[in-house]
mmCIF file of C-alpha atoms in Angstrom:
data_model
loop_
_atom_site.group_PDB
_atom_site.id
_atom_site.type_symbol
_atom_site.label_atom_id
_atom_site.label_comp_id
_atom_site.label_asym_id
_atom_site.label_seq_id
_atom_site.Cartn_x
_atom_site.Cartn_y
_atom_site.Cartn_z
ATOM 1 C CA MET A 1041 -19.238 28.936 -8.720
ATOM 2 C CA GLU A 1042 -17.171 29.444 -5.704
ATOM 3 C CA GLU A 1043 -15.458 33.168 -5.121
ATOM 4 C CA GLU A 1044 -12.061 31.608 -5.338
ATOM 5 C CA TYR A 1045 -12.474 30.144 -8.762
ATOM 6 C CA LYS A 1046 -13.745 33.318 -10.320
ATOM 7 C CA MET A 1047 -10.903 34.502 -12.712
ATOM 8 C CA SER A 1048 -10.209 37.851 -14.489
ATOM 9 C CA VAL A 1049 -11.408 37.876 -18.003
ATOM 10 C CA ASP A 1050 -7.519 38.627 -18.795
ATOM 11 C CA THR A 1051 -6.799 35.588 -16.913
ATOM 12 C CA ARG A 1052 -4.918 32.885 -19.236
ATOM 13 C CA ILE A 1053 -4.111 29.180 -18.703
ATOM 14 C CA LEU A 1054 -1.420 27.030 -19.746
ATOM 15 C CA PHE A 1055 -1.761 23.143 -19.966
ATOM 16 C CA THR A 1056 1.528 21.399 -20.106
ATOM 17 C CA ASP A 1057 2.498 17.954 -20.713
ATOM 18 C CA LEU A 1058 5.483 16.870 -18.709
ATOM 19 C CA ASP A 1059 7.862 14.408 -20.479
ATOM 20 C CA GLY A 1060 9.459 15.816 -23.786
ATOM 21 C CA THR A 1061 7.685 19.191 -23.216
ATOM 22 C CA LEU A 1062 8.066 21.047 -19.761
ATOM 23 C CA LEU A 1063 10.820 18.531 -18.769
ATOM 24 C CA ASN A 1064 14.136 18.045 -20.389
ATOM 25 C CA ASP A 1065 15.731 14.900 -21.650
ATOM 26 C CA ARG A 1066 17.064 14.376 -17.853
ATOM 27 C CA LYS A 1067 13.650 14.974 -16.386
ATOM 28 C CA GLU A 1068 14.125 18.201 -15.232
ATOM 29 C CA VAL A 1069 12.847 21.760 -15.713
ATOM 30 C CA THR A 1070 15.184 24.027 -17.274
ATOM 31 C CA PRO A 1071 16.210 27.481 -15.634
ATOM 32 C CA GLY A 1072 14.553 29.260 -18.553
ATOM 33 C CA ASN A 1073 11.250 27.464 -18.135
ATOM 34 C CA GLN A 1074 11.187 27.910 -14.499
ATOM 35 C CA ALA A 1075 11.658 31.591 -14.897
ATOM 36 C CA ALA A 1076 8.740 31.988 -17.311
ATOM 37 C CA ILE A 1077 6.385 29.914 -15.089
ATOM 38 C CA ASP A 1078 7.300 31.992 -12.062
ATOM 39 C CA GLU A 1079 6.680 35.202 -14.367
ATOM 40 C CA ALA A 1080 3.331 33.884 -15.297
ATOM 41 C CA LEU A 1081 2.001 32.799 -12.004
ATOM 42 C CA ALA A 1082 3.260 36.317 -10.633
ATOM 43 C CA CYS A 1083 1.008 37.888 -13.229
ATOM 44 C CA GLY A 1084 -2.012 35.879 -11.912
ATOM 45 C CA HIS A 1085 -2.065 33.634 -14.791
ATOM 46 C CA LYS A 1086 -2.588 29.632 -14.314
ATOM 47 C CA ILE A 1087 -0.145 26.782 -14.874
ATOM 48 C CA VAL A 1088 -1.634 23.009 -15.244
ATOM 49 C CA VAL A 1089 0.636 20.133 -15.493
ATOM 50 C CA CYS A 1090 -1.202 17.818 -17.869
ATOM 51 C CA THR A 1091 0.013 14.169 -17.680
ATOM 52 C CA GLY A 1092 -0.671 10.584 -18.163
ATOM 53 C CA ARG A 1093 1.366 9.800 -15.215
ATOM 54 C CA PRO A 1094 -0.217 8.987 -11.915
ATOM 55 C CA LEU A 1095 -1.087 11.397 -9.233
ATOM 56 C CA ALA A 1096 1.922 10.512 -7.016
ATOM 57 C CA SER A 1097 4.306 11.030 -9.780
ATOM 58 C CA ALA A 1098 2.922 14.123 -11.254
ATOM 59 C CA ARG A 1099 2.774 15.771 -7.950
ATOM 60 C CA VAL A 1100 6.430 15.258 -7.376
ATOM 61 C CA CYS A 1101 7.425 16.711 -10.901
ATOM 62 C CA ALA A 1102 4.861 19.769 -10.193
ATOM 63 C CA ALA A 1103 6.407 20.206 -6.718
ATOM 64 C CA LYS A 1104 10.009 20.455 -8.303
ATOM 65 C CA ALA A 1105 8.696 23.012 -10.734
ATOM 66 C CA GLY A 1106 7.342 25.029 -7.940
ATOM 67 C CA LEU A 1107 3.816 24.042 -9.368
ATOM 68 C CA ASP A 1108 2.454 23.240 -6.074
ATOM 69 C CA LYS A 1109 1.464 26.800 -5.074
ATOM 70 C CA GLU A 1110 -1.940 28.840 -5.728
ATOM 71 C CA GLY A 1111 -2.795 29.026 -9.340
ATOM 72 C CA CYS A 1112 -1.276 25.805 -10.294
ATOM 73 C CA TYR A 1113 -2.953 22.328 -10.808
ATOM 74 C CA VAL A 1114 -2.273 19.011 -11.838
ATOM 75 C CA ILE A 1115 -4.287 16.842 -14.705
ATOM 76 C CA CYS A 1116 -3.037 13.345 -14.474
ATOM 77 C CA PHE A 1117 -4.236 9.908 -15.657
ATOM 78 C CA ASN A 1118 -4.463 11.605 -19.027
ATOM 79 C CA GLY A 1119 -7.433 13.777 -17.753
ATOM 80 C CA GLY A 1120 -8.872 10.936 -15.347
ATOM 81 C CA GLN A 1121 -8.364 13.007 -12.105
ATOM 82 C CA ILE A 1122 -7.878 16.652 -11.741
ATOM 83 C CA TYR A 1123 -5.696 17.982 -8.579
ATOM 84 C CA ASP A 1124 -5.399 21.070 -6.732
ATOM 85 C CA PRO A 1125 -1.903 20.570 -5.195
ATOM 86 C CA TYR A 1126 -2.287 24.131 -3.112
ATOM 87 C CA HIS A 1127 -5.764 23.058 -1.399
ATOM 88 C CA GLU A 1128 -4.694 19.385 -1.520
ATOM 89 C CA LYS A 1129 -7.908 18.320 -2.916
ATOM 90 C CA THR A 1130 -9.240 16.317 -6.127
ATOM 91 C CA VAL A 1131 -11.678 18.317 -7.944
ATOM 92 C CA TYR A 1132 -12.693 15.902 -10.691
ATOM 93 C CA GLY A 1133 -12.195 12.168 -10.983
ATOM 94 C CA LYS A 1134 -13.451 9.457 -13.228
ATOM 95 C CA THR A 1135 -12.638 5.696 -13.123
ATOM 96 C CA PHE A 1136 -13.746 2.666 -14.671
ATOM 97 C CA ALA A 1137 -15.164 -0.915 -13.023
ATOM 98 C CA LYS A 1138 -12.598 -3.140 -11.210
ATOM 99 C CA GLU A 1139 -14.495 -6.042 -12.774
ATOM 100 C CA THR A 1140 -13.471 -4.741 -16.185
ATOM 101 C CA ALA A 1141 -10.054 -3.840 -15.184
ATOM 102 C CA VAL A 1142 -9.616 -7.694 -13.810
ATOM 103 C CA LYS A 1143 -10.590 -8.941 -17.135
ATOM 104 C CA ILE A 1144 -8.253 -6.976 -18.913
ATOM 105 C CA ILE A 1145 -5.324 -7.755 -16.808
ATOM 106 C CA GLY A 1146 -6.141 -11.330 -16.967
ATOM 107 C CA GLU A 1147 -5.971 -11.434 -20.773
ATOM 108 C CA ALA A 1148 -2.543 -9.374 -20.757
ATOM 109 C CA MET A 1149 -1.191 -11.850 -18.554
ATOM 110 C CA LYS A 1150 -2.146 -14.811 -20.714
ATOM 111 C CA ARG A 1151 -0.324 -13.054 -23.326
ATOM 112 C CA ASP A 1152 2.822 -12.153 -21.429
ATOM 113 C CA LEU A 1153 2.204 -8.490 -21.633
ATOM 114 C CA HIS A 1154 3.053 -6.395 -18.925
ATOM 115 C CA ILE A 1155 0.186 -4.461 -17.616
ATOM 116 C CA GLN A 1156 -0.152 -2.209 -14.348
ATOM 117 C CA SER A 1157 -1.956 -0.028 -12.327
ATOM 118 C CA TYR A 1158 -1.506 2.277 -9.386
ATOM 119 C CA SER A 1159 -2.232 2.777 -5.728
ATOM 120 C CA ASP A 1160 -2.079 6.297 -4.106
ATOM 121 C CA THR A 1161 1.687 5.604 -3.525
ATOM 122 C CA HIS A 1162 2.720 2.668 -5.433
ATOM 123 C CA ILE A 1163 2.699 1.135 -8.835
ATOM 124 C CA LEU A 1164 0.890 -2.322 -8.968
ATOM 125 C CA SER A 1165 1.713 -5.444 -11.009
ATOM 126 C CA ALA A 1166 1.006 -9.058 -10.483
ATOM 127 C CA ARG A 1167 4.614 -9.531 -12.282
ATOM 128 C CA ASP A 1168 8.159 -8.708 -11.795
ATOM 129 C CA THR A 1169 9.305 -7.785 -15.275
ATOM 130 C CA GLU A 1170 11.872 -5.496 -16.689
ATOM 131 C CA GLU A 1171 9.133 -3.144 -18.061
ATOM 132 C CA LEU A 1172 7.935 -2.610 -14.322
ATOM 133 C CA HIS A 1173 11.441 -1.647 -13.015
ATOM 134 C CA ARG A 1174 12.326 0.387 -16.146
ATOM 135 C CA TYR A 1175 8.905 2.264 -15.787
ATOM 136 C CA ALA A 1176 9.512 2.777 -11.989
ATOM 137 C CA LYS A 1177 12.841 4.117 -12.472
ATOM 138 C CA ILE A 1178 11.671 6.737 -15.085
ATOM 139 C CA ASN A 1179 8.818 7.882 -12.924
ATOM 140 C CA GLN A 1180 10.695 7.632 -9.624
ATOM 141 C CA LEU A 1181 7.713 5.746 -8.334
ATOM 142 C CA PRO A 1182 7.986 2.610 -5.846
ATOM 143 C CA TYR A 1183 6.210 -0.568 -6.959
ATOM 144 C CA LYS A 1184 4.553 -3.559 -5.410
ATOM 145 C CA VAL A 1185 4.458 -7.036 -6.912
ATOM 146 C CA VAL A 1186 0.896 -8.480 -5.869
ATOM 147 C CA GLU A 1187 -0.292 -11.729 -6.088
ATOM 148 C CA CYS A 1188 -2.868 -11.845 -8.761
ATOM 149 C CA ALA A 1189 -4.828 -9.656 -11.197
ATOM 150 C CA ALA A 1190 -7.576 -8.609 -8.771
ATOM 151 C CA ASP A 1191 -4.836 -7.251 -6.553
ATOM 152 C CA VAL A 1192 -3.497 -5.030 -9.306
ATOM 153 C CA VAL A 1193 -6.656 -2.878 -9.085
ATOM 154 C CA PRO A 1194 -7.660 -2.737 -5.486
ATOM 155 C CA GLU A 1195 -10.417 -0.307 -6.339
ATOM 156 C CA ASP A 1196 -12.005 1.073 -9.685
ATOM 157 C CA PRO A 1197 -8.743 2.442 -11.377
ATOM 158 C CA TYR A 1198 -8.249 5.821 -13.302
ATOM 159 C CA LYS A 1199 -6.017 3.910 -15.872
ATOM 160 C CA LEU A 1200 -4.235 0.753 -16.643
ATOM 161 C CA ILE A 1201 -1.046 0.693 -18.721
ATOM 162 C CA ALA A 1202 -0.053 -1.829 -21.133
ATOM 163 C CA ILE A 1203 3.843 -1.801 -21.673
ATOM 164 C CA THR A 1204 6.148 -3.702 -24.227
ATOM 165 C CA PRO A 1205 9.463 -2.661 -25.423
ATOM 166 C CA ALA A 1206 9.285 -0.466 -28.536
ATOM 167 C CA GLU A 1207 10.454 -3.392 -30.921
ATOM 168 C CA GLN A 1208 7.389 -5.388 -29.717
ATOM 169 C CA LYS A 1209 4.831 -2.597 -30.048
ATOM 170 C CA GLU A 1210 2.972 -4.899 -32.675
ATOM 171 C CA LYS A 1211 2.307 -7.232 -29.691
ATOM 172 C CA ASN A 1212 0.657 -4.259 -27.877
ATOM 173 C CA ILE A 1213 -1.411 -3.271 -30.893
ATOM 174 C CA ARG A 1214 -2.912 -6.703 -31.269
ATOM 175 C CA PHE A 1215 -4.021 -6.665 -27.619
ATOM 176 C CA GLN A 1216 -5.570 -3.251 -28.388
ATOM 177 C CA LYS A 1217 -7.567 -4.541 -31.150
ATOM 178 C CA GLU A 1218 -8.331 -8.060 -30.072
ATOM 179 C CA VAL A 1219 -9.069 -7.242 -26.264
ATOM 180 C CA ILE A 1220 -9.402 -3.474 -25.472
ATOM 181 C CA SER A 1221 -11.995 -3.133 -28.304
ATOM 182 C CA GLN A 1222 -14.304 -5.465 -26.606
ATOM 183 C CA TYR A 1223 -14.731 -3.023 -23.968
ATOM 184 C CA ALA A 1224 -16.032 -0.193 -26.042
ATOM 185 C CA GLY A 1225 -18.167 2.118 -24.092
ATOM 186 C CA GLU A 1226 -16.419 1.305 -20.947
ATOM 187 C CA VAL A 1227 -12.949 2.078 -21.969
ATOM 188 C CA HIS A 1228 -10.791 3.411 -24.674
ATOM 189 C CA SER A 1229 -7.130 3.117 -25.220
ATOM 190 C CA PHE A 1230 -4.226 5.052 -27.183
ATOM 191 C CA PHE A 1231 -0.467 4.965 -27.345
ATOM 192 C CA SER A 1232 1.318 7.933 -25.540
ATOM 193 C CA ASN A 1233 4.771 6.451 -27.156
ATOM 194 C CA ASP A 1234 5.878 3.344 -28.910
ATOM 195 C CA CYS A 1235 5.981 1.464 -25.609
ATOM 196 C CA TYR A 1236 2.772 2.711 -23.500
ATOM 197 C CA GLN A 1237 -0.695 1.609 -24.339
ATOM 198 C CA GLU A 1238 -2.894 3.817 -22.031
ATOM 199 C CA ILE A 1239 -6.359 2.419 -21.023
ATOM 200 C CA VAL A 1240 -8.683 4.958 -19.482
ATOM 201 C CA PRO A 1241 -12.578 5.518 -18.912
ATOM 202 C CA GLU A 1242 -14.602 6.033 -21.997
ATOM 203 C CA GLY A 1243 -14.595 9.852 -22.642
ATOM 204 C CA ILE A 1244 -11.580 10.760 -20.914
ATOM 205 C CA SER A 1245 -8.816 12.325 -22.519
ATOM 206 C CA LYS A 1246 -6.628 15.477 -21.960
ATOM 207 C CA GLY A 1247 -8.638 17.261 -24.481
ATOM 208 C CA PHE A 1248 -11.762 16.488 -21.933
ATOM 209 C CA ALA A 1249 -9.826 17.736 -19.021
ATOM 210 C CA VAL A 1250 -8.983 21.247 -20.595
ATOM 211 C CA ARG A 1251 -12.702 21.817 -21.601
ATOM 212 C CA TRP A 1252 -13.914 20.905 -18.133
ATOM 213 C CA PHE A 1253 -11.370 22.788 -16.111
ATOM 214 C CA CYS A 1254 -11.758 26.020 -18.048
ATOM 215 C CA ASP A 1255 -15.533 25.819 -17.509
ATOM 216 C CA TYR A 1256 -14.777 24.788 -13.599
ATOM 217 C CA LEU A 1257 -12.499 28.020 -13.234
ATOM 218 C CA GLY A 1258 -14.373 30.363 -15.497
ATOM 219 C CA ILE A 1259 -11.514 31.171 -17.880
ATOM 220 C CA PRO A 1260 -12.672 31.592 -21.431
ATOM 221 C CA ILE A 1261 -11.487 28.667 -23.701
ATOM 222 C CA GLU A 1262 -9.959 31.571 -25.964
ATOM 223 C CA ASN A 1263 -7.473 32.038 -23.111
ATOM 224 C CA SER A 1264 -6.320 28.699 -23.225
ATOM 225 C CA VAL A 1265 -2.846 27.417 -24.545
ATOM 226 C CA ALA A 1266 -1.803 23.646 -24.520
ATOM 227 C CA ALA A 1267 1.733 22.272 -24.897
ATOM 228 C CA GLY A 1268 2.782 18.705 -25.875
ATOM 229 C CA ASP A 1269 4.642 16.248 -28.076
ATOM 230 C CA ALA A 1270 2.880 13.070 -28.203
ATOM 231 C CA GLN A 1271 -0.317 11.262 -29.228
ATOM 232 C CA ASN A 1272 -1.900 11.218 -25.780
ATOM 233 C CA ASP A 1273 -1.536 15.501 -26.165
ATOM 234 C CA VAL A 1274 -3.529 15.404 -29.339
ATOM 235 C CA GLU A 1275 -7.122 16.200 -27.757
ATOM 236 C CA MET A 1276 -5.464 18.656 -25.543
ATOM 237 C CA LEU A 1277 -3.793 20.295 -28.686
ATOM 238 C CA LYS A 1278 -6.863 20.300 -30.474
ATOM 239 C CA ALA A 1279 -9.354 21.424 -27.436
ATOM 240 C CA ALA A 1280 -7.230 24.484 -26.552
ATOM 241 C CA HIS A 1281 -7.179 27.888 -28.309
ATOM 242 C CA VAL A 1282 -3.577 27.612 -28.904
ATOM 243 C CA GLY A 1283 -1.931 24.133 -29.599
ATOM 244 C CA ALA A 1284 1.447 24.717 -29.348
ATOM 245 C CA VAL A 1285 3.793 21.532 -30.675
ATOM 246 C CA MET A 1286 6.896 20.937 -29.486
ATOM 247 C CA CYS A 1287 9.529 20.774 -32.294
ATOM 248 C CA ASN A 1288 10.916 17.851 -30.809
ATOM 249 C CA ALA A 1289 7.364 15.898 -31.232
ATOM 250 C CA PHE A 1290 6.173 12.851 -32.209
ATOM 251 C CA PRO A 1291 6.095 12.797 -36.154
ATOM 252 C CA GLY A 1292 2.755 13.812 -37.206
ATOM 253 C CA ILE A 1293 1.740 15.618 -34.124
ATOM 254 C CA GLU A 1294 2.291 18.901 -35.471
ATOM 255 C CA GLU A 1295 -0.931 18.897 -37.658
ATOM 256 C CA TYR A 1296 -3.033 18.749 -34.595
ATOM 257 C CA GLY A 1297 -1.710 22.112 -33.400
ATOM 258 C CA ASN A 1298 -1.566 25.872 -34.569
ATOM 259 C CA TYR A 1299 2.100 26.665 -33.560
ATOM 260 C CA VAL A 1300 5.323 24.880 -33.415
ATOM 261 C CA THR A 1301 7.859 25.923 -31.462
ATOM 262 C CA GLU A 1302 11.503 27.051 -32.570
ATOM 263 C CA TYR A 1303 13.192 25.641 -29.236
ATOM 264 C CA ASP A 1304 12.840 22.019 -27.985
ATOM 265 C CA ASN A 1305 12.347 20.868 -24.615
ATOM 266 C CA ASN A 1306 16.017 20.926 -23.814
ATOM 267 C CA HIS A 1307 16.228 24.481 -24.768
ATOM 268 C CA ASP A 1308 13.322 26.381 -22.771
ATOM 269 C CA GLY A 1309 10.650 25.455 -25.397
ATOM 270 C CA VAL A 1310 7.681 25.876 -22.748
ATOM 271 C CA ALA A 1311 9.143 29.472 -21.934
ATOM 272 C CA GLU A 1312 8.997 30.280 -25.642
ATOM 273 C CA ILE A 1313 5.401 29.311 -25.524
ATOM 274 C CA ILE A 1314 4.652 31.330 -22.165
ATOM 275 C CA HIS A 1315 6.212 34.513 -23.490
ATOM 276 C CA LYS A 1316 4.412 34.390 -26.897
ATOM 277 C CA PHE A 1317 1.012 33.225 -25.800
ATOM 278 C CA ILE A 1318 0.495 34.076 -21.907
ATOM 279 C CA LEU A 1319 2.502 37.031 -21.211
ATOM 280 C CA LYS A 1320 2.088 38.451 -24.527
ATOM 281 C CA ASP A 1321 0.476 41.800 -23.228
ATOM 282 C CA ALA A 1322 2.780 41.638 -20.001
#
């Protein structure tokens, strides 16, 4: 292992989700969370943003929180890509076949279901929909409406995402059961909230990323802490030594962790986790 990645046995690592966890409801990092992050980094610990967002969006959020310096990393696409922003390089990536993606996109379009992928800089969709506009606004990313399903995935994708309004979730569930299940062994999917069905390569999850990255950095899994609030955080919460569930988490998520915060994402919940589990001996 390269010298730069050999860590002290005392080094701890926090894997934190963004939406509903590190970010408040206004998509900001609270001053309390920011102060705790800065203190943890100053003590030599590692902070990893772990999100379903594409890299372009995750990098912007990480930079706003000062998480683009040495000791900070970004896991995006729900574990499909791991990026080192300080050295500006991808250290891990797994995609699935464009041919499979095109078939899935075509089936979604037949069902009038919004589905999208990403380039390095844009959201890509074959249809101009309200779901596309809403997602682009939330994630502060530009989008392109392309001509056909094949253009949605100019290369093998890290992820597709199928989106419906929350009240139409059953439509998305049927798509999962009737279409995505046909590609078992190539891809799998899960809901990160009531609107988003995330379609990723088989074997990819935030939990896989936690295990792979701890091994990569040489940090014992016993020194890992994960913070999350949603279904796509479950594998991460289970993989880390401490699974810290936000008190504002979706119902049922708390059963997959071993700690529930006292404070929510609007009131420095991640700072609570950092002080309790990362800076506990500081």
